[in-house]
Structure formats: C-alpha cells, structure tokens
Amino acid sequence: MEKDEILLLEKAEKTHNLSEEEILVLLKMQDASPLFKCADNVRKLYIGGGVHLRALIEFSNYCKRNCLYCGLRCENKKVQRYRIEPESIIELAKKAKSYGYKTIVLQSGEDAYYSVEKLAFIISEIKKLDIALTLSIGEKTYEEYKAYKEAGADRYLIRIETTDEKLYSKFNPQMSLKNRMLCIENIKRLGYEVGSGIIAGLPRQTLESIAKDILYLKSIPVDMAGIGPFIYHPDTPIEKSEGNFFELSLKIMAVLRLLMPSINIPATTAMESLNPNGRILALQSGANVVMPNATETVYRKFYEIYPGKICLGDSPKHCRFCIEGKITSIERTII
Ligand code: 5AD
Ligand code: SF4
Ligand code: FES
C-alpha cells in the first residue's frame, strides 16, 4: 500500500474529514482491502455489530419520469405496469410486521394515482401497527411532504443520483439537480430522517464528480446513504457503460463510513445483483442495513429497474429468513 494511502486512512479514521482530493486518492486505490477494513473498524466502533432490516414494498411500477438509466422510465413500453391497491399495501405491511420487521419502506415510481389522501390513509393505517415507516416515492412539493409527515411517515429516501449538473440534466430529462436538492432540503426541514445516495458508474461519470457527491451527502448531512452500482438495462436509451461497478460502489460506501461514522448505510440489492455475496461484503466494508424485498412474488419481475435483480422468484417470507441466515453466518445480529 502506498504511504499516502495509509496516512489518509489514519486521518479519516481519526478526524472523519477529508478534502475532495484526499477522497479521490482513496477512490483510486488499486487494492482497496485496507479501505474496506478501515470502514469495517469504524462501523464496529461507532455502531457495533447490529444490522437493521427494512422491509421493502414496491407498490407501483408506474412512473411519469423518464430517467435514461432506469427500466421503469415512462417511455419503456415493454414493462407490464402494476399498482397495488391501498388495502393490499396495508396487508403486505401487516405481513412484514409478522415476520419481525420494525421498518416498512414503501417504494414506487412517481405515480400520481396515489393522491395525498390515499397516501395519508395508507401511512396512518400502517403506523397503527406501531412500526417505523419510510417513503421512497420521488419528488413532491413541500406541502405533500408535509402531509405525509403529518400522517405519520418517519423517513424518506431520495437519491441525489449525481451532483454533476451536466450528467444530471442529461440522464434525467425534464428534471433539475436544483429541484432534487430542494426536495432533500425540504424533507430534512420537515424532520424526516433523510436517506439519499448515488448511482455509481453512469456513463461519463468521473471519480472527481463522485468525490463531490460524497461531500454533498456529508454536507446535508444525510442520515442514510445508499450506493447503487449502475447496471445497464437493454430497454433504455443510455449508452452501455463498460465494466462492473461493484467494487467502485464498495469503495464509495467505505469512504462514506469513514466520513460519516454513525449514519446508516445499506448493503444494496444492486450490489448483490452484481456479486452473489455482495451484501455480505458490503456489511463487512461499512454497511449496517439490509432492505429485503417484501413485495409479493407475482409483482417482483415487473419492478425491473435494472436486469438481473435478485430475489425475483422468492416470497417475502423466504427473503426474510434467507437474509437472517446470511447475517448470522458472519456473526452479526439483527436489531
Ligand atoms: N442501475 C442501477 N441503479 C439504478 N437505479 C435506477 N436505474 C438504475 C440502473 N440501471 C436506481 C436509482 C434510483 C433507484 C430506485 O434505483 O438510483 O434512485
Ligand atoms: Fe422513475 Fe425513479 Fe426510474 Fe427515474 S429512477 S424513471 S424517477 S422509477
Ligand atoms: Fe431474497 Fe435471499 S434475500 S432470496
């Protein structure tokens, strides 16, 4: 290992502060195993061995947006679209609770079918189960975020995706980085716990821009940061990015752990989709959260953000116990 890398890891471990240039050095490490080890130590020291499980319910794959990288984009006519009705979403949440989950994450494309009234109903019914509730339903107005909060939502996930203006406007037509940032600020201001993050490996995304993304997440500061490796979807118009971005995602995640030692960091589904042991490797490189799929099996194959997504043929119950086995096999505990 290079001497400057050792010094930087020591500095990060002690101060939890690095400049953009210093972050770049870590992202460029040839052999990143010392970085992963260091992030694992910081995780252990600050938050211990517990792993939080969040039950993910993908309740609608309709989306009015047209992100160039995403299989659910409105112009992808090959997708069979589905919506789960409010009553059935509530039933799924009850089922997830019975499997021991303490948090439900409701995720969908940006789907106007779910009005503020419908969502407020769903949220308040799920909150009666005495369980934490996270929303991941995209860009909304301040008033909408406020109404969901008042109905009982606790947390909100919204990735910044990239803080590179040029890339953002290229990949997210009719959307703006400025508004995305405003949404994140509004969510924070309303008292939600904020989860954000990026896609790693987008065509023409540079390590310099990723270093800026990391500093942006720290500046908020976010309560949770998730990194998804870009996986090319053949039914999207984006150019094919060469390479497997699993290792890059792991590096970004590890740097985030060094800079934000107490936040929640998920071992993401996209990581496991690229590497059969991806979530475990992530849990050993700084992560402390897993979000198993709790969507009914019949819908799973239609929520194809990217190809090769794991768990498509599995049931909510199967995933709950599958992940427990994996987590306990590395001597970590579910909390
Ligand atoms: N590869 C990896 N992640 C993707 N996402 C969207 N498309 C892709 C893709 N092709 C991620 C985005 C979004 C989340 C729901 O899925 O980061 O926020
Ligand atoms: Fe819709 Fe999200 Fe996919 Fe963009 S990334 S098209 S907002 S589901
Ligand atoms: Fe779904 Fe293992 S978590 S099959």
mmCIF file of C-alpha atoms and ligand atoms in Angstrom, residues 67-72 107-108 136 157-162 172 180 197-200 202 226-233 236 238 270 274 303-307, ligand 1:
data_model
loop_
_atom_site.group_PDB
_atom_site.id
_atom_site.type_symbol
_atom_site.label_atom_id
_atom_site.label_comp_id
_atom_site.label_asym_id
_atom_site.label_seq_id
_atom_site.Cartn_x
_atom_site.Cartn_y
_atom_site.Cartn_z
ATOM 1 C CA CYS A 67 -34.581 8.707 -16.412
ATOM 2 C CA LEU A 68 -32.319 7.346 -19.135
ATOM 3 C CA TYR A 69 -30.803 4.642 -16.954
ATOM 4 C CA CYS A 70 -33.984 3.179 -15.466
ATOM 5 C CA GLY A 71 -36.091 0.275 -16.702
ATOM 6 C CA LEU A 72 -39.251 1.816 -15.228
ATOM 7 C CA GLN A 107 -41.350 2.476 -2.774
ATOM 8 C CA SER A 108 -42.776 3.240 -6.218
ATOM 9 C CA SER A 136 -39.411 6.343 -1.358
ATOM 10 C CA LEU A 157 -35.394 8.017 0.694
ATOM 11 C CA ILE A 158 -34.456 10.094 -2.322
ATOM 12 C CA ARG A 159 -31.118 9.622 -4.022
ATOM 13 C CA ILE A 160 -29.388 12.647 -5.449
ATOM 14 C CA GLU A 161 -28.095 10.169 -8.102
ATOM 15 C CA THR A 162 -25.250 12.514 -9.149
ATOM 16 C CA ASN A 172 -32.919 12.982 -16.023
ATOM 17 C CA ARG A 180 -33.717 17.499 -6.403
ATOM 18 C CA GLY A 197 -27.200 8.309 -2.243
ATOM 19 C CA ILE A 198 -25.940 7.940 -5.758
ATOM 20 C CA ILE A 199 -25.646 5.632 -8.747
ATOM 21 C CA ALA A 200 -22.028 4.666 -9.330
ATOM 22 C CA LEU A 202 -23.008 6.107 -15.017
ATOM 23 C CA GLY A 226 -27.098 4.100 -0.261
ATOM 24 C CA ILE A 227 -24.862 3.398 -3.226
ATOM 25 C CA GLY A 228 -26.169 1.524 -6.245
ATOM 26 C CA PRO A 229 -23.797 0.320 -8.959
ATOM 27 C CA PHE A 230 -25.129 1.260 -12.393
ATOM 28 C CA ILE A 231 -26.432 -1.794 -14.246
ATOM 29 C CA TYR A 232 -27.193 -1.302 -17.920
ATOM 30 C CA HIS A 233 -30.783 -2.062 -18.925
ATOM 31 C CA THR A 236 -33.247 2.037 -22.061
ATOM 32 C CA ILE A 238 -28.495 5.148 -22.253
ATOM 33 C CA ALA A 270 -27.962 -3.781 -6.810
ATOM 34 C CA LEU A 274 -23.633 -7.896 -9.450
ATOM 35 C CA TYR A 303 -40.176 -3.924 -10.925
ATOM 36 C CA GLU A 304 -37.171 -4.269 -13.162
ATOM 37 C CA ILE A 305 -35.182 -1.072 -12.627
ATOM 38 C CA TYR A 306 -32.174 -2.987 -13.974
ATOM 39 C CA PRO A 307 -31.800 -6.580 -15.212
HETATM 40 N N1 5AD B 1 -28.780 0.602 -12.330
HETATM 41 C C1 5AD B 1 -28.645 0.780 -11.008
HETATM 42 N N2 5AD B 1 -29.472 1.532 -10.265
HETATM 43 C C2 5AD B 1 -30.491 2.153 -10.893
HETATM 44 N N3 5AD B 1 -31.467 2.971 -10.436
HETATM 45 C C3 5AD B 1 -32.245 3.329 -11.478
HETATM 46 N N4 5AD B 1 -31.790 2.755 -12.623
HETATM 47 C C4 5AD B 1 -30.701 2.012 -12.288
HETATM 48 C C5 5AD B 1 -29.787 1.187 -13.016
HETATM 49 N N5 5AD B 1 -29.905 0.995 -14.322
HETATM 50 C C6 5AD B 1 -31.588 3.376 -9.034
HETATM 51 C C7 5AD B 1 -31.674 4.887 -8.875
HETATM 52 C C8 5AD B 1 -32.989 5.091 -8.156
HETATM 53 C C9 5AD B 1 -33.226 3.745 -7.517
HETATM 54 C C10 5AD B 1 -34.645 3.452 -7.169
HETATM 55 O O1 5AD B 1 -32.745 2.838 -8.480
HETATM 56 O O2 5AD B 1 -30.614 5.316 -8.053
HETATM 57 O O3 5AD B 1 -32.938 6.116 -7.213
#
